[in-house]
CSV table of C-alpha atoms and ligand atoms in Angstrom, one decimal:
chain,number,residue,atom,x,y,z
A,1357,MET,CA,-32.6,7.6,20.0
A,1358,ILE,CA,-31.3,6.7,16.5
A,1359,ARG,CA,-28.1,8.7,16.0
A,1360,ILE,CA,-26.2,9.2,12.8
A,1361,ASN,CA,-22.7,8.2,11.8
A,1362,GLU,CA,-21.0,11.6,12.4
A,1363,ASP,CA,-18.3,10.7,9.9
A,1364,PHE,CA,-20.8,11.6,7.2
A,1365,ASN,CA,-20.6,15.2,8.4
A,1366,LYS,CA,-17.0,15.3,7.4
A,1367,LEU,CA,-17.7,14.7,3.7
A,1368,ALA,CA,-16.9,17.7,1.6
A,1369,ALA,CA,-20.1,19.6,0.9
A,1370,SER,CA,-20.6,19.2,-2.8
A,1371,TYR,CA,-20.1,16.1,-4.9
A,1372,LEU,CA,-18.3,17.1,-8.1
A,1373,PHE,CA,-20.9,16.0,-10.7
A,1374,SER,CA,-23.9,17.4,-8.8
A,1375,GLU,CA,-22.1,20.8,-8.7
A,1376,VAL,CA,-21.5,20.6,-12.4
A,1377,ARG,CA,-25.1,19.6,-13.0
A,1378,LYS,CA,-26.3,22.5,-10.8
A,1379,ARG,CA,-24.2,25.1,-12.7
A,1380,VAL,CA,-25.3,23.7,-16.1
A,1381,ALA,CA,-29.0,23.7,-15.0
A,1382,ALA,CA,-28.6,27.3,-13.9
A,1383,TYR,CA,-27.0,28.3,-17.3
A,1384,THR,CA,-29.7,26.4,-19.2
A,1385,ALA,CA,-32.5,28.1,-17.3
A,1386,GLU,CA,-31.1,31.5,-18.3
A,1387,HIS,CA,-30.3,30.5,-21.9
A,1388,PRO,CA,-33.0,27.9,-22.9
A,1389,ASP,CA,-32.1,28.3,-26.6
A,1390,VAL,CA,-28.4,27.4,-26.3
A,1391,GLU,CA,-27.6,23.8,-27.2
A,1392,LEU,CA,-24.8,22.6,-24.9
A,1393,VAL,CA,-22.2,20.0,-26.0
A,1394,LYS,CA,-21.6,17.7,-23.0
A,1395,MET,CA,-18.0,16.5,-22.9
A,1396,GLY,CA,-17.7,16.0,-19.1
A,1397,ILE,CA,-19.2,13.0,-17.6
A,1398,GLY,CA,-17.7,9.6,-18.2
A,1399,ASP,CA,-20.7,7.6,-19.3
A,1400,VAL,CA,-20.7,5.5,-22.4
A,1401,THR,CA,-23.2,6.2,-25.2
A,1402,LEU,CA,-22.8,3.4,-27.7
A,1403,PRO,CA,-25.3,0.5,-27.3
A,1404,LEU,CA,-24.5,-2.9,-25.9
A,1405,PRO,CA,-22.6,-5.3,-28.3
A,1406,ALA,CA,-25.1,-7.4,-30.2
A,1407,ALA,CA,-23.5,-10.6,-28.8
A,1408,CYS,CA,-24.3,-9.4,-25.3
A,1409,VAL,CA,-27.9,-8.4,-26.2
A,1410,ALA,CA,-28.5,-11.9,-27.7
A,1411,ALA,CA,-27.0,-13.7,-24.7
A,1412,PHE,CA,-29.0,-11.4,-22.3
A,1413,ARG,CA,-32.2,-12.1,-24.2
A,1414,ARG,CA,-31.6,-15.9,-24.2
A,1415,ALA,CA,-31.0,-15.9,-20.5
A,1416,VAL,CA,-34.2,-13.9,-19.7
A,1417,GLU,CA,-36.1,-16.6,-21.7
A,1418,GLU,CA,-34.5,-19.3,-19.6
A,1419,MET,CA,-35.7,-17.5,-16.4
A,1420,GLY,CA,-39.3,-17.8,-17.7
A,1421,VAL,CA,-39.1,-21.6,-18.0
A,1422,GLU,CA,-39.4,-23.9,-15.0
A,1423,GLU,CA,-36.6,-26.2,-16.1
A,1424,THR,CA,-34.1,-23.5,-16.6
A,1425,PHE,CA,-35.2,-21.0,-14.0
A,1426,ARG,CA,-32.5,-19.9,-11.5
A,1427,GLY,CA,-32.9,-18.4,-8.1
A,1428,TYR,CA,-30.3,-17.3,-5.5
A,1429,ARG,CA,-26.7,-18.3,-5.9
A,1430,ASP,CA,-24.7,-18.0,-2.8
A,1431,ASP,CA,-21.3,-18.2,-4.5
A,1432,GLU,CA,-19.0,-15.6,-6.0
A,1433,GLY,CA,-20.7,-15.6,-9.4
A,1434,TYR,CA,-21.3,-18.2,-12.1
A,1435,GLU,CA,-18.3,-20.3,-13.1
A,1436,PHE,CA,-19.1,-19.9,-16.8
A,1437,LEU,CA,-18.3,-16.2,-16.5
A,1438,ARG,CA,-15.4,-16.5,-14.0
A,1439,GLU,CA,-13.7,-19.2,-16.2
A,1440,LYS,CA,-13.8,-16.9,-19.2
A,1441,ILE,CA,-12.4,-14.0,-17.1
A,1442,ALA,CA,-9.6,-16.0,-15.6
A,1443,ALA,CA,-8.5,-17.3,-19.0
A,1444,ALA,CA,-8.9,-14.2,-21.2
A,1445,ASP,CA,-8.1,-11.3,-18.8
A,1446,PHE,CA,-5.3,-13.0,-16.8
A,1447,GLN,CA,-3.9,-16.4,-17.8
A,1448,LYS,CA,-3.6,-15.5,-21.4
A,1449,ARG,CA,-1.4,-12.6,-20.4
A,1450,GLY,CA,0.8,-14.6,-18.1
A,1451,ALA,CA,-1.0,-13.7,-14.8
A,1452,ASP,CA,-1.6,-16.8,-12.8
A,1453,ILE,CA,-5.1,-16.1,-11.5
A,1454,ASP,CA,-7.5,-18.9,-10.7
A,1455,VAL,CA,-11.3,-19.0,-11.2
A,1456,SER,CA,-11.7,-19.2,-7.4
A,1457,GLU,CA,-10.0,-15.9,-6.9
A,1458,ILE,CA,-12.6,-14.0,-9.0
A,1459,PHE,CA,-15.7,-12.4,-7.4
A,1460,ILE,CA,-18.4,-11.1,-9.7
A,1461,SER,CA,-20.2,-8.0,-8.6
A,1462,ASP,CA,-22.6,-5.2,-9.7
A,1463,GLY,CA,-19.9,-2.6,-10.1
A,1464,ALA,CA,-16.4,-1.4,-9.6
A,1465,LYS,CA,-17.9,1.5,-7.7
A,1466,SER,CA,-19.4,-0.8,-5.1
A,1467,ASP,CA,-16.3,-2.9,-4.8
A,1468,SER,CA,-13.9,0.0,-4.6
A,1469,GLY,CA,-16.1,1.6,-1.9
A,1470,ASN,CA,-16.7,-1.7,0.0
A,1471,ILE,CA,-13.2,-3.1,0.1
A,1472,GLN,CA,-12.2,-0.9,3.0
A,1473,ASP,CA,-14.8,-2.7,5.2
A,1474,LEU,CA,-12.1,-5.4,5.7
A,1475,PHE,CA,-9.5,-3.2,7.4
A,1476,ALA,CA,-8.8,-1.6,10.7
A,1477,ARG,CA,-10.0,2.0,11.3
A,1478,ASP,CA,-6.5,3.3,12.2
A,1479,ILE,CA,-4.6,2.2,9.1
A,1480,VAL,CA,-2.9,4.8,6.9
A,1481,VAL,CA,-4.8,5.3,3.6
A,1482,ALA,CA,-2.9,6.6,0.6
A,1483,VAL,CA,-5.0,8.1,-2.3
A,1484,PRO,CA,-3.9,9.6,-5.5
A,1485,ASP,CA,-4.6,13.3,-6.0
A,1486,PRO,CA,-6.5,13.9,-8.4
A,1487,VAL,CA,-8.6,10.9,-7.5
A,1488,TYR,CA,-11.8,8.9,-8.4
A,1489,PRO,CA,-13.7,10.2,-5.4
A,1490,VAL,CA,-15.1,6.9,-4.2
A,1491,TYR,CA,-11.7,5.8,-2.7
A,1492,VAL,CA,-11.7,8.9,-0.5
A,1493,ASP,CA,-15.3,9.2,0.5
A,1494,SER,CA,-15.7,5.6,1.5
A,1495,ASN,CA,-12.8,5.9,3.9
A,1496,VAL,CA,-14.2,9.2,5.3
A,1497,MET,CA,-17.5,7.5,5.9
A,1498,ALA,CA,-15.6,4.7,7.7
A,1499,GLY,CA,-14.0,7.2,10.1
A,1500,ARG,CA,-10.4,7.0,8.8
A,1501,SER,CA,-10.0,10.7,8.2
A,1502,GLY,CA,-9.9,13.9,10.1
A,1503,ALA,CA,-11.5,17.1,9.0
A,1504,PHE,CA,-11.6,18.4,5.4
A,1505,ARG,CA,-9.3,21.5,5.2
A,1506,ASP,CA,-8.0,23.3,2.2
A,1507,GLY,CA,-9.3,20.7,-0.2
A,1508,ARG,CA,-7.9,17.7,1.7
A,1509,TYR,CA,-8.8,15.4,4.5
A,1510,GLU,CA,-6.5,15.2,7.4
A,1511,GLY,CA,-5.1,11.8,8.1
A,1512,PHE,CA,-4.9,10.6,4.5
A,1513,LEU,CA,-1.6,10.3,2.6
A,1514,TYR,CA,-2.1,12.1,-0.7
A,1515,LEU,CA,-0.1,10.9,-3.7
A,1516,ASP,CA,0.4,14.0,-5.9
A,1517,SER,CA,-0.1,13.3,-9.6
A,1518,THR,CA,1.2,16.3,-11.5
A,1519,THR,CA,3.0,17.3,-14.7
A,1520,ALA,CA,6.2,16.9,-12.8
A,1521,ASN,CA,5.8,13.2,-12.4
A,1522,HIS,CA,3.8,12.7,-15.6
A,1523,PHE,CA,0.7,11.9,-13.3
A,1524,ILE,CA,2.3,8.8,-12.0
A,1525,PRO,CA,2.8,9.1,-8.2
A,1526,SER,CA,6.1,7.7,-7.1
A,1527,VAL,CA,6.3,5.6,-3.9
A,1528,PRO,CA,6.3,7.9,-0.9
A,1529,ALA,CA,8.9,8.1,1.9
A,1530,GLU,CA,6.1,7.6,4.4
A,1531,ARG,CA,4.4,4.3,5.3
A,1532,ALA,CA,0.9,3.6,3.9
A,1533,ASP,CA,-1.2,0.5,4.7
A,1534,LEU,CA,-3.9,0.7,2.1
A,1535,ILE,CA,-3.0,2.2,-1.3
A,1536,TYR,CA,-5.4,3.0,-4.1
A,1537,LEU,CA,-4.0,3.0,-7.6
A,1538,CYS,CA,-6.0,3.4,-10.8
A,1539,PHE,CA,-4.5,2.9,-14.4
A,1540,PRO,CA,-5.4,3.9,-17.0
A,1541,ASN,CA,-6.3,6.7,-14.7
A,1542,ASN,CA,-9.5,8.5,-14.1
A,1543,PRO,CA,-9.3,11.6,-14.3
A,1544,THR,CA,-5.8,12.1,-15.8
A,1545,GLY,CA,-5.8,9.4,-18.4
A,1546,ALA,CA,-2.2,8.5,-17.4
A,1547,VAL,CA,-1.0,4.9,-17.8
A,1548,ILE,CA,1.6,3.2,-15.7
A,1549,SER,CA,4.7,1.3,-17.0
A,1550,ARG,CA,5.7,-2.1,-15.8
A,1551,ASP,CA,8.7,-0.7,-14.0
A,1552,ALA,CA,6.7,2.0,-12.1
A,1553,LEU,CA,4.1,-0.6,-11.1
A,1554,SER,CA,6.8,-3.0,-9.9
A,1555,ALA,CA,8.1,-0.2,-7.6
A,1556,TRP,CA,4.6,0.0,-6.0
A,1557,VAL,CA,4.4,-3.7,-5.6
A,1558,GLU,CA,7.8,-3.7,-4.0
A,1559,TYR,CA,6.8,-0.8,-1.7
A,1560,ALA,CA,3.7,-2.7,-0.6
A,1561,ARG,CA,5.7,-5.9,0.1
A,1562,ARG,CA,8.3,-3.9,2.1
A,1563,ASN,CA,5.5,-2.2,4.2
A,1564,ARG,CA,3.2,-5.2,4.4
A,1565,ALA,CA,0.6,-2.9,2.8
A,1566,LEU,CA,-2.2,-3.7,0.3
A,1567,ILE,CA,-2.8,-2.1,-3.1
A,1568,VAL,CA,-6.3,-1.8,-4.5
A,1569,TYR,CA,-5.7,-1.6,-8.2
A,1570,ASP,CA,-8.6,-0.2,-10.2
A,1571,ALA,CA,-8.3,-1.3,-13.8
A,1572,ALA,CA,-11.7,-0.2,-14.9
A,1573,TYR,CA,-10.3,1.2,-18.1
A,1574,ALA,CA,-7.9,-1.6,-19.0
A,1575,ALA,CA,-9.8,-2.2,-22.2
A,1576,PHE,CA,-8.4,1.0,-23.6
A,1577,LEU,CA,-4.8,-0.1,-23.4
A,1578,ARG,CA,-3.3,-0.6,-26.9
A,1579,ASP,CA,0.4,-0.9,-26.1
A,1580,GLU,CA,1.4,-4.5,-25.3
A,1581,LYS,CA,4.3,-3.3,-23.2
A,1582,LEU,CA,1.9,-1.7,-20.7
A,1583,PRO,CA,0.6,-3.9,-17.9
A,1584,GLN,CA,-3.2,-4.5,-18.1
A,1585,SER,CA,-3.3,-6.2,-14.7
A,1586,ILE,CA,-1.2,-5.7,-11.6
A,1587,PHE,CA,-0.9,-9.5,-11.5
A,1588,GLU,CA,1.4,-9.3,-14.5
A,1589,ILE,CA,3.9,-8.0,-12.0
A,1590,GLU,CA,5.9,-10.5,-10.0
A,1591,GLY,CA,5.0,-10.7,-6.3
A,1592,ALA,CA,1.7,-8.8,-6.6
A,1593,LYS,CA,-0.5,-11.6,-5.5
A,1594,GLU,CA,0.5,-11.3,-1.9
A,1595,VAL,CA,-0.1,-7.5,-1.8
A,1596,ALA,CA,-2.8,-6.5,-4.3
A,1597,ILE,CA,-6.4,-7.0,-5.3
A,1598,GLU,CA,-7.7,-5.8,-8.6
A,1599,ILE,CA,-11.0,-4.3,-9.6
A,1600,ARG,CA,-12.3,-4.5,-13.2
A,1601,SER,CA,-15.6,-3.6,-14.8
A,1602,PHE,CA,-17.7,-4.3,-17.9
A,1603,SER,CA,-19.0,-0.7,-17.7
A,1604,LYS,CA,-16.4,0.8,-20.0
A,1605,THR,CA,-15.1,-2.5,-21.6
A,1606,ALA,CA,-18.5,-3.4,-23.0
A,1607,GLY,CA,-20.9,-0.5,-22.4
A,1608,PHE,CA,-22.4,-2.0,-19.2
A,1609,THR,CA,-22.8,1.2,-17.2
A,1610,GLY,CA,-26.6,0.7,-17.1
A,1611,THR,CA,-26.5,-3.1,-17.1
A,1612,ARG,CA,-24.1,-3.4,-14.1
A,1613,CYS,CA,-21.4,-6.1,-14.0
A,1614,ALA,CA,-17.9,-6.0,-12.7
A,1615,TYR,CA,-15.4,-8.2,-10.8
A,1616,THR,CA,-12.8,-8.1,-8.2
A,1617,VAL,CA,-9.8,-10.5,-8.1
A,1618,VAL,CA,-8.6,-11.4,-4.6
A,1619,PRO,CA,-5.8,-13.9,-4.8
A,1620,HIS,CA,-5.6,-16.7,-2.2
A,1621,ASP,CA,-2.0,-15.5,-1.4
A,1622,CYS,CA,-3.2,-11.9,-0.5
A,1623,VAL,CA,-2.7,-11.2,3.2
A,1624,ALA,CA,-3.5,-8.6,5.8
A,1625,TYR,CA,-2.5,-8.8,9.5
A,1626,ASN,CA,-4.5,-9.1,12.8
A,1627,GLY,CA,-3.7,-7.5,16.1
A,1628,LYS,CA,-1.1,-10.2,16.9
A,1629,ASN,CA,0.7,-9.6,13.5
A,1630,GLU,CA,-0.6,-12.9,12.2
A,1631,ARG,CA,-1.3,-13.3,8.5
A,1632,VAL,CA,-5.0,-13.3,7.6
A,1633,SER,CA,-6.4,-14.2,4.2
A,1634,VAL,CA,-7.9,-11.2,2.5
A,1635,HIS,CA,-9.7,-13.6,0.2
A,1636,ASP,CA,-11.5,-15.2,3.1
A,1637,LEU,CA,-12.5,-11.8,4.6
A,1638,TRP,CA,-13.8,-10.5,1.2
A,1639,SER,CA,-15.7,-13.8,0.7
A,1640,ARG,CA,-17.3,-13.4,4.2
A,1641,ARG,CA,-18.1,-9.8,3.6
A,1642,GLN,CA,-19.8,-10.4,0.2
A,1643,ASN,CA,-21.7,-13.5,1.5
A,1644,THR,CA,-23.1,-11.3,4.2
A,1645,LYS,CA,-24.0,-8.1,2.4
A,1646,PHE,CA,-24.3,-9.1,-1.3
A,1647,ASN,CA,-26.5,-11.6,-3.1
A,1648,GLY,CA,-24.9,-11.7,-6.5
A,1649,VAL,CA,-25.5,-10.3,-10.0
A,1650,SER,CA,-28.5,-11.5,-12.0
A,1651,TYR,CA,-28.1,-14.5,-14.2
A,1652,PRO,CA,-29.0,-12.8,-17.5
A,1653,VAL,CA,-26.5,-10.0,-16.8
A,1654,GLN,CA,-23.8,-12.6,-16.1
A,1655,ARG,CA,-24.7,-14.3,-19.4
A,1656,ALA,CA,-24.5,-11.0,-21.2
A,1657,ALA,CA,-21.0,-10.4,-19.7
A,1658,GLU,CA,-19.9,-13.9,-20.7
A,1659,ALA,CA,-20.7,-12.9,-24.3
A,1660,VAL,CA,-18.0,-10.3,-24.1
A,1661,TYR,CA,-15.5,-13.1,-24.4
A,1662,THR,CA,-17.0,-14.6,-27.6
A,1663,GLU,CA,-15.2,-13.8,-30.8
A,1664,GLU,CA,-18.0,-11.6,-31.9
A,1665,GLY,CA,-18.2,-9.9,-28.4
A,1666,GLN,CA,-14.4,-9.2,-28.5
A,1667,ARG,CA,-14.6,-7.7,-31.9
A,1668,GLU,CA,-17.6,-5.5,-31.1
A,1669,CYS,CA,-16.0,-4.3,-27.8
A,1670,ARG,CA,-12.8,-3.5,-29.6
A,1671,ARG,CA,-14.7,-1.5,-32.3
A,1672,MET,CA,-16.6,0.4,-29.7
A,1673,ASN,CA,-13.6,1.3,-27.6
A,1674,ASP,CA,-11.6,2.2,-30.7
A,1675,TYR,CA,-14.3,4.6,-31.6
A,1676,TYR,CA,-14.0,6.3,-28.2
A,1677,LEU,CA,-10.2,6.3,-28.5
A,1678,GLU,CA,-10.5,8.1,-31.8
A,1679,ASN,CA,-12.7,10.7,-30.1
A,1680,ALA,CA,-10.1,11.1,-27.4
A,1681,ALA,CA,-7.3,11.5,-30.1
A,1682,LEU,CA,-9.4,14.3,-31.7
A,1683,ILE,CA,-9.8,16.2,-28.4
A,1684,ARG,CA,-6.2,15.7,-27.5
A,1685,SER,CA,-4.8,16.9,-30.8
A,1686,ALA,CA,-7.1,19.9,-30.8
A,1687,PHE,CA,-5.8,21.1,-27.4
A,1688,THR,CA,-2.2,20.2,-28.2
A,1689,ALA,CA,-2.5,22.3,-31.4
A,1690,MET,CA,-3.9,25.2,-29.3
A,1691,GLY,CA,-0.8,25.0,-27.2
A,1692,TYR,CA,-2.2,23.3,-24.1
A,1693,ALA,CA,-0.3,20.5,-22.4
A,1694,CYS,CA,-2.4,17.3,-22.2
A,1695,SER,CA,-2.3,14.0,-20.5
A,1696,GLY,CA,-4.3,10.9,-21.5
A,1697,GLY,CA,-6.3,10.5,-24.6
A,1698,GLU,CA,-4.1,7.6,-25.6
A,1699,HIS,CA,-4.9,4.3,-24.0
A,1700,SER,CA,-7.6,6.1,-22.1
A,1701,PRO,CA,-11.0,7.7,-22.8
A,1702,TYR,CA,-10.1,10.9,-20.8
A,1703,VAL,CA,-8.1,13.9,-21.8
A,1704,TRP,CA,-6.7,15.9,-19.0
A,1705,VAL,CA,-5.9,19.5,-20.1
A,1706,ASP,CA,-3.6,21.9,-18.2
A,1707,THR,CA,-5.6,25.1,-18.5
A,1708,GLY,CA,-3.0,27.4,-16.9
A,1709,VAL,CA,-5.9,29.0,-14.9
A,1710,ASP,CA,-8.4,28.0,-12.2
A,1711,SER,CA,-10.3,25.0,-13.4
A,1712,TRP,CA,-13.8,26.3,-12.4
A,1713,ASN,CA,-13.0,29.5,-14.3
A,1714,PHE,CA,-12.1,27.6,-17.4
A,1715,PHE,CA,-15.2,25.4,-16.9
A,1716,THR,CA,-17.3,28.6,-16.8
A,1717,LEU,CA,-15.5,30.1,-19.8
A,1718,LEU,CA,-16.2,27.0,-21.9
A,1719,LEU,CA,-19.8,26.8,-20.7
A,1720,GLU,CA,-20.6,30.4,-21.5
A,1721,LYS,CA,-18.4,31.1,-24.6
A,1722,ALA,CA,-18.2,27.6,-26.2
A,1723,HIS,CA,-21.3,26.1,-24.9
A,1724,VAL,CA,-19.3,23.0,-23.9
A,1725,VAL,CA,-19.5,21.2,-20.6
A,1726,CYS,CA,-16.3,19.8,-19.2
A,1727,THR,CA,-15.3,18.6,-15.8
A,1728,PRO,CA,-13.3,20.9,-13.6
A,1729,GLY,CA,-10.2,19.2,-12.3
A,1730,ALA,CA,-10.4,20.8,-8.9
A,1731,GLY,CA,-13.3,18.5,-8.1
A,1732,PHE,CA,-10.9,15.5,-8.2
A,1733,GLY,CA,-8.5,17.0,-5.7
A,1734,ARG,CA,-6.1,19.8,-5.0
A,1735,CYS,CA,-3.7,18.8,-7.7
A,1736,GLY,CA,-6.5,19.1,-10.3
A,1737,ALA,CA,-7.0,22.8,-9.6
A,1738,GLY,CA,-5.6,24.0,-12.9
A,1739,TYR,CA,-6.9,21.2,-15.1
A,1740,VAL,CA,-10.1,20.1,-16.8
A,1741,ARG,CA,-11.2,16.7,-17.9
A,1742,PHE,CA,-12.8,15.9,-21.2
A,1743,SER,CA,-14.5,12.6,-21.8
A,1744,ALA,CA,-14.3,10.8,-25.1
A,1745,PHE,CA,-17.6,9.0,-24.6
A,1746,GLY,CA,-20.2,10.4,-26.9
A,1747,ASP,CA,-20.8,10.6,-30.6
A,1748,ARG,CA,-18.2,11.8,-33.1
A,1749,GLN,CA,-20.2,14.7,-34.5
A,1750,SER,CA,-20.9,16.3,-31.2
A,1751,ARG,CA,-17.3,15.9,-30.1
A,1752,GLN,CA,-16.3,17.7,-33.4
A,1753,LYS,CA,-18.8,20.4,-32.8
A,1754,GLY,CA,-17.5,20.9,-29.2
A,1755,ILE,CA,-14.0,21.1,-30.5
A,1756,GLU,CA,-14.9,23.7,-33.1
A,1757,ASN,CA,-16.8,25.8,-30.5
A,1758,ILE,CA,-13.8,25.7,-28.2
A,1759,LYS,CA,-11.4,26.7,-30.9
A,1760,SER,CA,-13.5,29.8,-31.8
A,1761,ALA,CA,-14.1,30.6,-28.1
A,1762,LEU,CA,-10.4,30.5,-27.3
A,1763,GLY,CA,-9.5,32.4,-30.5
A,1764,ALA,CA,-7.5,29.5,-31.9
B,1126,LIG,N1,-13.5,3.0,-11.2
B,1126,LIG,C1,-13.2,4.1,-11.9
B,1126,LIG,C2,-11.8,4.6,-11.9
B,1126,LIG,C3,-14.2,4.8,-12.6
B,1126,LIG,O1,-13.9,5.9,-13.3
B,1126,LIG,C4,-15.5,4.3,-12.6
B,1126,LIG,C5,-16.6,4.9,-13.3
B,1126,LIG,O2,-16.6,6.0,-13.8
B,1126,LIG,C6,-15.8,3.2,-11.8
B,1126,LIG,C7,-14.7,2.6,-11.1
B,1126,LIG,C8,-17.2,2.6,-11.7
B,1126,LIG,O3,-17.4,1.5,-12.4
B,1126,LIG,P1,-18.7,0.7,-12.4
B,1126,LIG,O4,-19.7,1.3,-13.4
B,1126,LIG,O5,-18.4,-0.7,-12.6
B,1126,LIG,O6,-19.3,0.9,-11.0
């Protein structure tokens, strides 16, 4: 008899975005004439940079010609792309990352969900609250949690991110083995300083722990003093891996390309307390379960690093940042405390009320869809998230609707 993985039964009933979709669909069914402004989901809307489209097209043509056709590649991604990444995203910023430490993948979601495959079932997992749900759910599926009670899974160490700590969790007194950090943060938009990140690296070294650093939004950082990579911090290579994505950097959410950096120095421990290379484990895992990203997609990603590609990505992300600034300043002017919206495409608004109630208020009175913070964790209960992705005009319309609905 085929039996299921009972850990799936522990997963909390509704996934945030499907619940939002359900409520929006119900409202639309009752009010078919109302035009809603969607300011919730974090999907990009601007088209791919022209440099990427041209490279993509050229590579598709190559695939149609016998001499240039390419089949399986059993390595970690094409060198032409990994070399550009190593040079531009790391070495140029003083982070000593080698081409051989970069693994190309189809998404930061898959990599952040899959990385836990490498570790023992009884490790202590630390997750931020609020959190990008993949870190939590992938560990629940793998059997590392107890039951879901009062908005949290038993067995996880939650790192509270609140107004009190400016949404930057400090290192806990307790020991954790696998720590997920994400900066610029989804959903709070918070960014971490070099000093605060150094404290986490030091914590991981002290506890022989491993940090999974999700820098999917690094392209939105505009302050040179802020670290773009955890590998800009001394000592991080032994205790961290980093996940990046072209999704937000270059509009690749529907094209799919990302990468994970696993330094050769990064170690975990076996049952005899001996050091084991995390790079070798990840390489083994990927070679078994993953067959690479298509050649045209990797060529399109490579074009991000051309002069034209860099310029176009910058322009695109600046546009989203300007949207974010508009949303942030509107809420600030209405007297709401906000996080994010600077160096980040998300604005996290402290509503002072229950987040689902605020969501419903905006849906019904302002015809605006936002994302209720409660869906990201217990600490998100009084907050909502606005996404800056989308066109300027509709963001402005959404803001005007909100202002009149809230009587501002
Ligand atoms: N990591 C974070 C923090 C995200 O917010 C997202 C997407 O919203 C992802 C990863 C997923 O990225 P990708 O499109 O590369 O799978």
